[in-house]
Every structure is written in C-alpha cells, then in structure tokens.
XYZ file of C-alpha atoms in Angstrom:
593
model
C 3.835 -63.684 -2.626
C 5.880 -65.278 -0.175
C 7.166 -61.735 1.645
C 4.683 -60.592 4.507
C 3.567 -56.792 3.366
C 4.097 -55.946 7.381
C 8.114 -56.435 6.887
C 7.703 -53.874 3.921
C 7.679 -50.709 6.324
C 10.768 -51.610 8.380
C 12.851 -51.785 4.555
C 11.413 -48.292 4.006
C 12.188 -46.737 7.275
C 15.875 -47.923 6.583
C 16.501 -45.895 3.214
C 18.671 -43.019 4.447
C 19.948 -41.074 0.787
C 21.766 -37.969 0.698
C 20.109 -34.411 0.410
C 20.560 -32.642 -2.443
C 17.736 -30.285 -1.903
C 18.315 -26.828 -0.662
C 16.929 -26.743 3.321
C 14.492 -24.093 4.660
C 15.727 -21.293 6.381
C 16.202 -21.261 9.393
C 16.244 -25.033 10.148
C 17.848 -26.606 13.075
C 17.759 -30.810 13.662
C 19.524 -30.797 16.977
C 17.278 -28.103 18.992
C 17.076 -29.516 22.877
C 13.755 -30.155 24.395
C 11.941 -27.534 25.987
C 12.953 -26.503 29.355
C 10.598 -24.793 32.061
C 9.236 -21.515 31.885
C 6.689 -21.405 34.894
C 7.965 -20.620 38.126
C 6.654 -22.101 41.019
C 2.999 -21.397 41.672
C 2.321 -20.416 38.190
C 0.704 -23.745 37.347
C -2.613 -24.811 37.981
C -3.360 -26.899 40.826
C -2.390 -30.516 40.911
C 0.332 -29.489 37.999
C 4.095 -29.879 39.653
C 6.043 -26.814 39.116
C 8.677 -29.018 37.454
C 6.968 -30.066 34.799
C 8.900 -28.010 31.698
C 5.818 -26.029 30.146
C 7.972 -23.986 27.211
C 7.552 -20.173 27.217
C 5.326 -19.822 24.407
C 2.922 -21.580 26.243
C 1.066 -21.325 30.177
C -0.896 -23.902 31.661
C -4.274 -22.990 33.441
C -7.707 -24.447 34.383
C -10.674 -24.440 32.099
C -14.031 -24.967 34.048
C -15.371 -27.251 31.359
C -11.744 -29.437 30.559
C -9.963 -29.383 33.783
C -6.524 -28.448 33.289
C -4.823 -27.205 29.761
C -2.667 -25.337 27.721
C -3.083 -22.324 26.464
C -0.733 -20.381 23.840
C 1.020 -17.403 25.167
C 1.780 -15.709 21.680
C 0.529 -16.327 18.059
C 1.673 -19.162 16.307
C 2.001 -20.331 12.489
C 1.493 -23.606 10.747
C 4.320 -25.862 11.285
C 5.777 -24.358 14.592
C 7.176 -26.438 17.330
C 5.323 -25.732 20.323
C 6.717 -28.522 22.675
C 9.671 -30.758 21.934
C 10.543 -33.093 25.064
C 11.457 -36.536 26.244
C 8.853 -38.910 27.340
C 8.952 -40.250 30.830
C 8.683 -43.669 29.979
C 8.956 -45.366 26.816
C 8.146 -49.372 25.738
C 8.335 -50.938 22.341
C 5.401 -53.323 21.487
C 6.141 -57.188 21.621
C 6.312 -57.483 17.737
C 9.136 -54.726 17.435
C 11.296 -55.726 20.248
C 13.639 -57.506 18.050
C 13.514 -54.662 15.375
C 14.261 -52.248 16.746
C 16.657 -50.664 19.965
C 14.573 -50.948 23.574
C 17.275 -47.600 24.361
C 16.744 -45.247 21.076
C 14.084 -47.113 19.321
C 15.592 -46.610 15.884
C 15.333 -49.517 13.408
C 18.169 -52.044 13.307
C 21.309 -51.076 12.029
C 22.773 -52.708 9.022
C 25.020 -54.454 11.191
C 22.154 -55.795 13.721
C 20.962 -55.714 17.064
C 22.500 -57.020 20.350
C 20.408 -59.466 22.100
C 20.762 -58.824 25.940
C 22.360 -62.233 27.104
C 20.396 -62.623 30.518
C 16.304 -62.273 28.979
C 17.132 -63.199 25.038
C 14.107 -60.277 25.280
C 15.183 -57.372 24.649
C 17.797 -55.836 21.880
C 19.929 -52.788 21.736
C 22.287 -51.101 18.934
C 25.478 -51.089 20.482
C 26.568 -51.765 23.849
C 26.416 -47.981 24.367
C 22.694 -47.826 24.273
C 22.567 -51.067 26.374
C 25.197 -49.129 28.828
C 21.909 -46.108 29.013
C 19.259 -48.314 29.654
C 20.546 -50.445 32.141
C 19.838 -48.386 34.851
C 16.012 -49.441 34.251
C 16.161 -52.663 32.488
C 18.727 -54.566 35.515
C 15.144 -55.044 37.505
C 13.237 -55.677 34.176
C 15.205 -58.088 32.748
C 15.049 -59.980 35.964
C 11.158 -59.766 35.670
C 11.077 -61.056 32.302
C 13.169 -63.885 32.998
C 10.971 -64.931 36.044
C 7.350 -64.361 33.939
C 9.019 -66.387 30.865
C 9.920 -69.602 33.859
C 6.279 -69.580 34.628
C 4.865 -68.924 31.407
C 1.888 -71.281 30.450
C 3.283 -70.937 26.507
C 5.962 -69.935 24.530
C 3.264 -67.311 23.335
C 2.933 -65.556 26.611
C 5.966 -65.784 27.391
C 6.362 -61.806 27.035
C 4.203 -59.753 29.070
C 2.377 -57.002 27.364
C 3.754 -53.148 26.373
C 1.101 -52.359 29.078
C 2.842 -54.602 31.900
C 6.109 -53.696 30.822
C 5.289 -49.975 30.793
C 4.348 -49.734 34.442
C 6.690 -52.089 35.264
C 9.343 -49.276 34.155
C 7.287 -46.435 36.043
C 7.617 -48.246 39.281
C 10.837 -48.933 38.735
C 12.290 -45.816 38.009
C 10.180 -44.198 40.849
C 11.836 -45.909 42.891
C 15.175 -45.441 41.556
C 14.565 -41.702 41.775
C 12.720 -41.497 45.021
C 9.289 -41.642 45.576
C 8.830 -38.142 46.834
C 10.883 -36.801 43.654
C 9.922 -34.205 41.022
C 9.535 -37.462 38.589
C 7.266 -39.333 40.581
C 5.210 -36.154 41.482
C 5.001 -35.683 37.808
C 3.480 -39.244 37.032
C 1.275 -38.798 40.437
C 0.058 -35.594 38.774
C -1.416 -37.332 35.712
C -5.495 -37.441 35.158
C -7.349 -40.384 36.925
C -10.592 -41.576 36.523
C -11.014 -44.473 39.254
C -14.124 -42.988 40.602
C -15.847 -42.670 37.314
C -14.137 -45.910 35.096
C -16.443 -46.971 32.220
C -17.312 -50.389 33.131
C -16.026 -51.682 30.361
C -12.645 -51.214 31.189
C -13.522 -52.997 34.832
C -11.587 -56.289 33.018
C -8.770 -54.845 31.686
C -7.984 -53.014 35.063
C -8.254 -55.847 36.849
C -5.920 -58.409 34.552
C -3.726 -55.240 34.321
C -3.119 -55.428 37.809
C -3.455 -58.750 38.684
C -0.583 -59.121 35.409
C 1.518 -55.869 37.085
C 1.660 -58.209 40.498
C 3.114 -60.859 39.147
C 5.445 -59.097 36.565
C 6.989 -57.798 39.971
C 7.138 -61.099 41.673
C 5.277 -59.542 44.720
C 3.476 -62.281 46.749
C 1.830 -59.600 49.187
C -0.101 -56.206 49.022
C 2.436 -54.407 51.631
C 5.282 -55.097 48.888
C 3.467 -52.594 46.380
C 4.084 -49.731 49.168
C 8.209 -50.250 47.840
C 6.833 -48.394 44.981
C 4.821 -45.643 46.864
C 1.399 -47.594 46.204
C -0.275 -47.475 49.962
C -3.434 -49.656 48.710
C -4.783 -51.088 45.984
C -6.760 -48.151 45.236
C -3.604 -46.763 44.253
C -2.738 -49.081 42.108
C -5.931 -48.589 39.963
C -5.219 -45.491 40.185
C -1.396 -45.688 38.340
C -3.458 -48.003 35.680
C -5.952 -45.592 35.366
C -3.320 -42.842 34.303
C -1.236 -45.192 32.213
C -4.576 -46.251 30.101
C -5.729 -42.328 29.972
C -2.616 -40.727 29.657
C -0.470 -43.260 27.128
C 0.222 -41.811 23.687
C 1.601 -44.263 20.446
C 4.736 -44.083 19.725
C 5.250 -44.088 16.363
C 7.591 -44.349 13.348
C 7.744 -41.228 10.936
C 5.857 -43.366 8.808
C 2.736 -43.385 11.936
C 3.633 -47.357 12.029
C 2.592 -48.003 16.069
C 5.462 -49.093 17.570
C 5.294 -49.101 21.512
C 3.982 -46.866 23.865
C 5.070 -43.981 25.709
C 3.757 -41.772 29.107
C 4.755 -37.695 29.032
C 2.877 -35.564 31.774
C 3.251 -32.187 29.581
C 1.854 -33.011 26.872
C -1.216 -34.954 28.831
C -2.152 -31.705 29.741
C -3.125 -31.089 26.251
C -6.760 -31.507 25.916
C -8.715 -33.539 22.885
C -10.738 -31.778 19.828
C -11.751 -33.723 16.656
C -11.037 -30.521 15.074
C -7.353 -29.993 16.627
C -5.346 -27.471 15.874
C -1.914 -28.784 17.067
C -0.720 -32.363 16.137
C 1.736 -35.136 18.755
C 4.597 -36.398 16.519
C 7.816 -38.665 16.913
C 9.676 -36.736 13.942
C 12.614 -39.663 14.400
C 15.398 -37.430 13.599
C 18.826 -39.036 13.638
C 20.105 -39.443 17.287
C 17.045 -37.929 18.724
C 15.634 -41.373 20.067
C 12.159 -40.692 21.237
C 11.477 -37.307 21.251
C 7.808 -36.215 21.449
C 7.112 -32.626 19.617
C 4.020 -30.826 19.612
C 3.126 -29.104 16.506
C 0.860 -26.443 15.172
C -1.528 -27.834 12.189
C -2.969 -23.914 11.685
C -2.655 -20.383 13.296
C -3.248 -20.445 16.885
C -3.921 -16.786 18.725
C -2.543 -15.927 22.178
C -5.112 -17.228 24.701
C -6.100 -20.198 22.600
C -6.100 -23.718 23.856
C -3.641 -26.085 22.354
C -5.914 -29.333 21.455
C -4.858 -32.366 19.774
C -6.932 -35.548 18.834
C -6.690 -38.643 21.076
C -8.409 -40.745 18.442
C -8.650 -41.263 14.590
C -11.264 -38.600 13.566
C -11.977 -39.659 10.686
C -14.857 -41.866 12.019
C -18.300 -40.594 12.805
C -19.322 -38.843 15.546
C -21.031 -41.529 16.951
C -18.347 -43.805 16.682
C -15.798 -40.861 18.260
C -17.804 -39.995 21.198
C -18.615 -43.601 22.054
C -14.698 -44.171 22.069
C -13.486 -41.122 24.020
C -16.144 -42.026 26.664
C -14.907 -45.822 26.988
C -11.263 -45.125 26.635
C -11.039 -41.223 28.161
C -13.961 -41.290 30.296
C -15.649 -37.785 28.896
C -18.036 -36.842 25.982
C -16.982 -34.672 24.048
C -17.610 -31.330 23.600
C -15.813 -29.752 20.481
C -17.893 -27.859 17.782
C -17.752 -30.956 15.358
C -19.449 -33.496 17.952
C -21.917 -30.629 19.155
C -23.434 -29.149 15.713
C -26.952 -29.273 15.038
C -28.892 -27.787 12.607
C -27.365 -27.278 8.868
C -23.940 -28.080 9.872
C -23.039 -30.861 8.147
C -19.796 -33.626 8.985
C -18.417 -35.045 5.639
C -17.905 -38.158 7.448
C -21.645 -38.815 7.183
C -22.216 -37.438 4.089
C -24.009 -38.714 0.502
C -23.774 -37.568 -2.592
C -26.999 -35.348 -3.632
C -29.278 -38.565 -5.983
C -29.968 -35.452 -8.115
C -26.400 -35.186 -9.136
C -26.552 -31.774 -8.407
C -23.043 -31.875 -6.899
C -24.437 -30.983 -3.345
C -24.637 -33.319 -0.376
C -26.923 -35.169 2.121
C -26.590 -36.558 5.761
C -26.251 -40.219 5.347
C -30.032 -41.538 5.682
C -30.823 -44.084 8.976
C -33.566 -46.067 10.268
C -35.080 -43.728 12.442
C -34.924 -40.967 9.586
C -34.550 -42.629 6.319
C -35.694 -39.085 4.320
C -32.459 -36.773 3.771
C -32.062 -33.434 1.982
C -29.244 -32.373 -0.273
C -27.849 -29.136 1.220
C -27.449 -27.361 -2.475
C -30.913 -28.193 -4.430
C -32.982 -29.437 -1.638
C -33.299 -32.987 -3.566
C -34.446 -35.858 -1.469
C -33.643 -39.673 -1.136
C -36.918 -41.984 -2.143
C -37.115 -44.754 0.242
C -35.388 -47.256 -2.218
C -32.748 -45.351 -2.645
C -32.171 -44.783 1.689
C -33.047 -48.676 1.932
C -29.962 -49.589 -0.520
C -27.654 -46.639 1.431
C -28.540 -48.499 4.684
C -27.559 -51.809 3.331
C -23.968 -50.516 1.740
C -23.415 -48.826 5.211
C -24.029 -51.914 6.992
C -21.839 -54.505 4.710
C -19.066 -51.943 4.339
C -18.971 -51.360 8.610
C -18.826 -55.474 8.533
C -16.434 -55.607 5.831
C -14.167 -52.780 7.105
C -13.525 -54.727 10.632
C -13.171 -58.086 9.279
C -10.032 -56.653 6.420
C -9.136 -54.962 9.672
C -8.917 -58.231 11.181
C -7.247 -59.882 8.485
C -4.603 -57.032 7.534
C -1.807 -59.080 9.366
C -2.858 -62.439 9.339
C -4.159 -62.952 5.570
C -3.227 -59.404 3.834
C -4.117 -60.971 0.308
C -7.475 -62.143 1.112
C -7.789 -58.525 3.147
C -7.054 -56.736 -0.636
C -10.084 -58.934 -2.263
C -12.430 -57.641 0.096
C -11.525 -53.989 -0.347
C -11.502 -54.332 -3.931
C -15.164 -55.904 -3.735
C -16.397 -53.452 -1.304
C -14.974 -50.192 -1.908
C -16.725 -49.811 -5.740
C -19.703 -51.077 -4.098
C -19.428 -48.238 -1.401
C -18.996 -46.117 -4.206
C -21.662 -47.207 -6.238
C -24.456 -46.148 -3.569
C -23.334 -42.568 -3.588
C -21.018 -42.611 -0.500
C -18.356 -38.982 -0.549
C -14.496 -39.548 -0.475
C -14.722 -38.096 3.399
C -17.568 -40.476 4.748
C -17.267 -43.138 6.981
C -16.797 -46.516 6.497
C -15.617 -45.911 2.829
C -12.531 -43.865 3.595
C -11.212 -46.321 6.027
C -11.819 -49.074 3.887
C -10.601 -47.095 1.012
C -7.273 -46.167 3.439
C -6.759 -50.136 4.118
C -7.140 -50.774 0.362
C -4.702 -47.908 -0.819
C -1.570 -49.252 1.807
C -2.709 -52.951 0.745
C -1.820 -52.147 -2.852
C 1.170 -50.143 -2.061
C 2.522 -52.830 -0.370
C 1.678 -55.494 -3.296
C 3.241 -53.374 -5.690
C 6.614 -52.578 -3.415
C 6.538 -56.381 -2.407
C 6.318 -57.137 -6.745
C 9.132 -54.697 -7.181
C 11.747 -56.179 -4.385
C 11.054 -59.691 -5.124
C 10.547 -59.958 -9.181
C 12.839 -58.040 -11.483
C 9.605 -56.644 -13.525
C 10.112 -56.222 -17.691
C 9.449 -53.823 -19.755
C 6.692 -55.860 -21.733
C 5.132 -58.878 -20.946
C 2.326 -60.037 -18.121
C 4.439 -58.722 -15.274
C 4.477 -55.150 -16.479
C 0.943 -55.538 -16.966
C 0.639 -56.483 -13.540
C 2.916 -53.946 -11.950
C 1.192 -51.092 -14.154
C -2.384 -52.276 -13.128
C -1.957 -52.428 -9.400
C -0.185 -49.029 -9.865
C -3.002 -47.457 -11.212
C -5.157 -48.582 -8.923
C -3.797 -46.938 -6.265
C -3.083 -43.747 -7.645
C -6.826 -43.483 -8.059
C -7.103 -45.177 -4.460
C -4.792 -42.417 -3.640
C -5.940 -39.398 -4.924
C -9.791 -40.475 -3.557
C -8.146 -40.372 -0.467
C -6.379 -37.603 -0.398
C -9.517 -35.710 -1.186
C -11.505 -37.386 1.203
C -8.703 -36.498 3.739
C -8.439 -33.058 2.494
C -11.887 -32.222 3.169
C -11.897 -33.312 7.234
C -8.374 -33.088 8.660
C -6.604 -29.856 8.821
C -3.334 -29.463 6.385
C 0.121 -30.978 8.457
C -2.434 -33.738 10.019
C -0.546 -36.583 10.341
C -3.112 -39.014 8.674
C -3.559 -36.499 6.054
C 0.164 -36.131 5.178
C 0.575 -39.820 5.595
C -1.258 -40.335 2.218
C -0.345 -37.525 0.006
C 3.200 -39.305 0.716
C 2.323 -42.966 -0.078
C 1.811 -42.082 -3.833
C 4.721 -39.585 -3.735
C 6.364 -42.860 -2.562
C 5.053 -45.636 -4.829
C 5.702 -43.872 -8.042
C 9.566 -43.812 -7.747
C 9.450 -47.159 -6.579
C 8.569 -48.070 -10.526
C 10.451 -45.117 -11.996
C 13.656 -45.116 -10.225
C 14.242 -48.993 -9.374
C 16.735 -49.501 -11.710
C 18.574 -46.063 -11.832
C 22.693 -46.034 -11.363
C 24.388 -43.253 -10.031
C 27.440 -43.900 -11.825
C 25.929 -44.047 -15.304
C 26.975 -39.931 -16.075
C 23.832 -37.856 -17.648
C 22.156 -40.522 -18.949
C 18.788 -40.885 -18.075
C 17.245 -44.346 -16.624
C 13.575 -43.713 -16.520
C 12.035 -45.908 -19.366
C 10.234 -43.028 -21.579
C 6.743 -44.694 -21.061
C 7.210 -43.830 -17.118
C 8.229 -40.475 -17.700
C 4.551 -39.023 -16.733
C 3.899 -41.255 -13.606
C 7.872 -39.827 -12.953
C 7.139 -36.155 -13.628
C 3.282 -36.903 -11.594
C 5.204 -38.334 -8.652
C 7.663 -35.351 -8.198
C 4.573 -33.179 -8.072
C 2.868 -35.212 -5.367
C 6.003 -35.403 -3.299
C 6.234 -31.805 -3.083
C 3.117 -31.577 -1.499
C 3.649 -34.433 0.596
C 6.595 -31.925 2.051
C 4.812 -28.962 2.141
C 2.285 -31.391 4.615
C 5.755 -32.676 6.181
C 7.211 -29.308 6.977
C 3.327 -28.493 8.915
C 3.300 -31.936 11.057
C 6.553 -32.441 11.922
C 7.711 -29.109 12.020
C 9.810 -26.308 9.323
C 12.500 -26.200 11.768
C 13.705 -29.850 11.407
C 12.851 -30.022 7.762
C 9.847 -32.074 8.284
C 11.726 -34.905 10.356
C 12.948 -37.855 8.568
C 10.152 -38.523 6.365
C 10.227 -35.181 5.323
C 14.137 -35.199 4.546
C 13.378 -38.362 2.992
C 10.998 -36.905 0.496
C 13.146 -34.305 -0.082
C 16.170 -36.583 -1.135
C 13.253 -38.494 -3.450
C 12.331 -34.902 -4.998
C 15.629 -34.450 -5.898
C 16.530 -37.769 -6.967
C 13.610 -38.288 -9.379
C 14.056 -34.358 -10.834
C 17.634 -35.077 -11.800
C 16.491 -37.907 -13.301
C 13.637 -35.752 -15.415
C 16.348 -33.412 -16.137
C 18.742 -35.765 -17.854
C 15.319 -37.505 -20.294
C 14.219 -33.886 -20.964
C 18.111 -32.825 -21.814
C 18.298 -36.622 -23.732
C 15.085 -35.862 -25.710
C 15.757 -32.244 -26.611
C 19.455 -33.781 -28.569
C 17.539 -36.374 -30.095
C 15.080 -33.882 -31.593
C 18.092 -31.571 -32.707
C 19.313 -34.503 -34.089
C 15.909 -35.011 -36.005
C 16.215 -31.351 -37.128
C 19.597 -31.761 -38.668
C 19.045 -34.898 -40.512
C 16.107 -33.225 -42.212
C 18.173 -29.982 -43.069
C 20.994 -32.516 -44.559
C-alpha cells in the first residue's frame, strides 16, 4: 500500500454531509464562551479575579489539591460546564501545513496560504492571516532567524514547545506585563522547587532553545518579557510543561498544544467525572469545553484525567509524578484490600467467569474474586511471560505506528491472540492498548483498500476487504468492552471506539451509493447485516457523542457527523427493505397466477 495510514484521518476530518437527522432539543452550536461570575475576592488566593470561572461553578482551596473547582449546582451527563478560548494555542510541526496556524481547521478544498516571509506557517484565507498577525509579525521573524542558523533542514522548525512560549512572551508583552493576561499565565501552578529530576534536561534545552528562538544574546533582555532572572524563566517552563493540554481533532488526533488558566484549575482523577474537549464546531476555531461524563452534586470537585487511564496504576502514578510532580490520590490509585482495577485483571483458570489480580514476582499466587480458584505456579510463570512480551511488544508497534504501520499490524496480530491466550480481560493492561493500536491499524488498512482499489463483489479482493473487516469488528467490540468496563460513558477514549466501527462499516456499505439514483437501493444484499449492524453501533457512538462533547452542540462535529452517517445508511436500509418487500409480492403473485 503505497498511501501512509497517518494521511487517512485528515480525509475523514474533511467529510462535511448534510443532516437529515432531527437535532436534540434544545441545541445551540454558536453559544459564546463563558464569561466571569466571581467578583473580585471571591477566588482563592493566587487565582486573578479575571479569570472567567462560569456561574455554575466557584473556585476554592482544597487542603490536599491546592486550588480547584467545585460545582455550584447539580449537573447531568453531557452538560457544558466551561466553554472558553485558550490563551495560547500552537499546532505541532507535522500539522503546520495541514491545517490553519489562526483557526486550526483542516485545509480547505481550495488550500492553504503559505505566509510569504517564513514559508512556515499557513492560514485559510488572508482573513485568518489578517487575526493572527498581531502575534505571528515577531514569530515569523524568529523562525526565519532559527531556520538561517539551523544545523539541518530537519531542525529547521523549532518545537510546539519553543514556539508556544515564544507566543506567551510575546503576547505578554503586547498586552502589558502587569495586565489581567499576563497575571493569568503568572497565576498558573509551578513546581521549580520540587521538579522531578528527570525533567532537569528538558528544562534546561527548553530554555537554552526559548533563548535563542528570541535571538536574545544576554540575560537582562529576558526582563522585556517580565522574566527578572532565570529562575523565572524555569518557572514559565515549569507552567507551560504542567499546565499544557492537547489540542485535538474531534477525532482525539493530537494536533498542537494549547495553555488555558481556567481550566488548569481543574484537578486530575483516574476516575474523572468531567472530560476537556475541542468539539471543532464550524467557525469555533479552538474552543476548549469542559464536560460532564456523569452526575456531579453541588459541592463536588470537577476532576478530569491528565493522562490515559487506561494503564495500570503503577504505570499512572509513576507518570503523574514525572510529568505533574504529585502522587496521586484518587480512590482508584489508593484501594487496597478486595477492590479490584480491571486494568490488572485475569480471567479466573477455573473458568468460573470471575477474576484475579494479575500474578507478579513478588506474589505469583492470585485468587479469583467469585470461586476463590487459584493460579498454580505454571500457570503465573506463563502470565508473567505474556505480560512481559506484550509490554515489549506494545512500545515497539508504538514505535513503529508512523514509521512502518504494516510491520506495526503483524506484531499486533501475533501478540494480541497470544495476550489472549494466557487469560488476560478486555480491560487489562498491556492487551487493551495493544488491542487499541491493532483495531485503528486495521481500520486504516481497510479505509486505505477502499480509497485506493475499486474492491469487487467476488474475487480475492473482496475476500480481503471482508477479512480485515471482520477482524476489526471483533477487535472492536473487545474493545469497546474492555473500555466499557474502566472509563465512564461520554469518555473521550471510550466514545472514540464505539465510533471507529460505526465508521468502518459504511465505509464498505455505502462506497458506491448515488444520491441521484431515486429509491433504489445500493447496498449489495450480502452487506445488508454489517449495514443494518453499523447503524446500530453509530447510534451509540452518538449517544457517547452527545455525553463528551456536549447535548447542546449535538455532540460537536463528530457527533453531527455520525448523525448525517445514521441517516445516510437508514435511508439506504429503507429503500432494500421497501425493494425486497416488492420482490416478495412479486413472488406471491406469480404463484397465485
């Protein structure tokens, strides 16, 4: 295959079809971000009064956390609890020329506008190059000087990181270094005293990288940009790397990065009940929204998750302390006893359709929580040795999901039967990431088959197509109940792959359907189930849609666009059931003749 599966994403995220399913109530796509609803002195200390909490929620100090946010009235699954614009926002290197450095949508049909001066960075229209001028005059001067000393054509952009607080300082000093904006930023969680010192290097080549993105050749030049001392400019690195949320497409493809002080005020759980979205709705740029994943009472703390939770606890606390500097706390790293986390589960070697804690060297002997069945040495000793090849095999397919995504696919297909095989759950850890990785490797294969090969009816490349497609609706539906069992309903992850199947079956279904061909039906009659099976996972892929990205903008764009896809594909059923119930009446009356 010839296509890289990476461009695959950027040709979905361009499908816009008509709707021609009926909208919830109530919805609204243009609602404006959140203003403030504190006054002054409401807010904790070290909070600016001008940050824009919204009214249905209060900041305040916890003694464990530091400072939150805490709900002010009770709130249901798929509300909006905070919808604003990010400070600062940066597209990673790869995307810069796919997508607008102003409203970071995909390209238009018609392409992007190369600014003239850097040949770096691209816009839609001259009107989005007319907004982000103001910032990108002194950054398009930097990144013409770092490109004239660049060692290789390959470093020849610096990093989302260096270009990120290259735009803080920038614009602080645009709007005054004593202004509400710059207080805001200054306000922002640091942990200089207390860095992890594994991050010592990347502090130190961040700044050394941030000097010379500025073309400063003294220390007393960083006090232009408020920075008194090099202390203070760990400090601004410390609070980009602690406070820097992904942006994202609706998809969750990482795109760039992006800094907003209200919602870094939202503390971390790995069992969250609120989720951070970009819901990408048309014109809306970058908006960041806050969303309810379950019903939160008045007085509880909003929490999100910094991190992927669906790795173990070990692996989650060991990240959150390198990357966030705390351990945490939450109910799923701190049970003991019978609790139990599905990501380290086993299934019971009784078959008793219970469960055991994944064995390990110090404690080898498990017991199944349902019939009290225990693992015989051999049996922990072959555990041990799937856990280890599948944590090897999961980082190299990681490694290799850009670079070589076809030899990637062979080693999830070897490994994730294997995983399998020695009793690992749908929920445990490594096997659902590996099983994740495998399910978007074959999604893409099959998309890339269908957009590059016109696939027959009969024949080896049916065969091929049909194969690959059943293979990841099993992937799929493994997932989804490994998924289903750890992440709350809404999650983004979670919703992310009850879509992909909702997705991949009209891509074989639908492919050839013509919207000019009356009532006649297109679906070939042997794809009528995967069809009718697909319209029933895309509903629930909305119902998940309309929890993360929120019921009052119909689930963002991927949820409109699964709602278009409902519609499409159940028109489609309707005309082959309406086709097949003539051609039985048909049957009927040449019998009676």
């Amino acid at each position: 295959m010839s296509n890289s599966f990476s461009s695959l994403h950027a040709m979905r995220e361009a499908k816009n079809a008509k709707s021609f399913v009926k909208e919830t109530s109530g919805s609204s796509s243009d609602l404006p971000p959140d203003g403030p609803s504190q006054t002054p002195g409401e807010a904790p200390t070290g909070v600016p009064s001008s940050v824009p909490i919204p009214p249905r929620l209060e900041a305040y100090t916890d003694q464990k956390s530091g400072r939150a946010l805490r709900s002010r009235s009770h709130q249901k699954p798929g509300d909006v609890l905070i919808k604003t614009n990010p400070h600062i926002v940066v597209l990673s290197t790869a995307y810069l020329d796919t997508h607008c450095s102003s409203c970071f949508a995909p390209a238009p049909q018609a392409g992007l506008k190369r600014c003239t001066q850097c040949r770096v960075i691209y816009y839609c229209d001259p009107k989005c190059q007319s907004q982000d001028w103001a910032l990108h005059k002194s950054e398009c001067t930097a990144l013409q000087a770092w490109a004239a000393t660049a060692p290789s054509e390959d470093l020849s952009i610096p990093s989302d990181a260096v270009r990120s607080l290259g735009r803080i300082l920038w614009r602080k000093q645009k709007r005054g270094i004593d202004s509400d904006w710059a207080k805001e930023i200054d306000s922002m969680q640091s942990h200089r005293a207390s860095l992890h010192p594994s991050t010592y290097e990347l502090h130190a080549h961040l700044s050394y990288s941030l000097v010379r993105y500025l073309s400063l050749s003294s220390p007393d030049q960083l006090k232009l940009f408020g920075l008194e001392s090099t202390g203070d400019l760990v400090d601004l690195i410390s609070r980009f790397t602690t406070n820097t949320f992904t942006l994202t497409t609706p998809t969750l493809t990482p795109i760039g990065s992006s800094i907003s002080p209200l919602i870094a005020l939202i503390n971390h759980s790995c069992i969250p009940n609120a989720a951070v979205v970009f819901p990408g709705k048309p014109a809306s740029g970058s908006v960041m929204q806050v969303t309810a994943l379950r019903e939160i009472l008045p007085g509880e703390e909003i929490v999100t998750s910094y991190i992927d939770t669906t790795v173990s606890r070990l692996q989650r606390r060991k990240i959150l302390q390198e990357t966030y500097n705390f351990t945490c706390e939450c109910n799923l790293c701190t049970a003991e006893g019978d609790a139990q986390d599905l990501r380290e589960a086993i299934w019971c070697p009784k078959s008793c359709g219970g469960t055991c804690l994944m064995p390990t060297q110090d404690s080898p002997s498990v017991v199944c929580t349902r019939c009290d069945g225990t693992l015989e040495p051999s049996q922990s000793e072959a555990v041990l040795d799937a856990l280890r090849l599948g944590r090897e095999g999961l980082e190299k397919a990681t490694t290799l999901q850009t670079s070589d995504p076809q030899k990637a696919l062979k080693l999830t297909t070897h490994l994730t039967p294997f995983l399998l095989s020695a009793g690992l759950t749908p929920a445990s850890h490594p096997l659902l990431a590996l099983s994740r990785l495998h399910q978007s490797f074959l999604i893409d294969s099959l998309s890339l088959l269908v957009t590059t090969k016109s696939i027959p009816k009969e024949g080896n490349g049916a065969k091929e197509a049909q194969d690959i497609l059943d293979e990841a609706i099993r992937t799929a539906v493994r997932n989804v109940a490994g998924l289903e069992g750890i992440l709350p309903m809404g999650h983004p992850i979670r919703e992310l792959h009850v879509r992909k199947p909702g997705v991949s079956w009209p891509w074989m279904s639908s492919q050839n359907i013509n919207p000019k061909r009356g009532t006649e039906c297109s679906i070939p009659a042997q794809r009528v189930s995967e069809a009718t099976t697909g319209v029933g996972c895309s509903h629930k892929a909305r119902d998940e849609l309309l929890v993360g990205f929120g019921k009052v903008n119909e689930g963002g764009n991927a949820g409109r666009e699964v709602r278009d896809q409902i519609a499409k594909l159940e028109r489609e059923l309707k005309y082959w059931n309406m086709g097949a119930r003539a051609a039985l009446a048909d049957i009927q009356q040449a019998h009676m003749n």
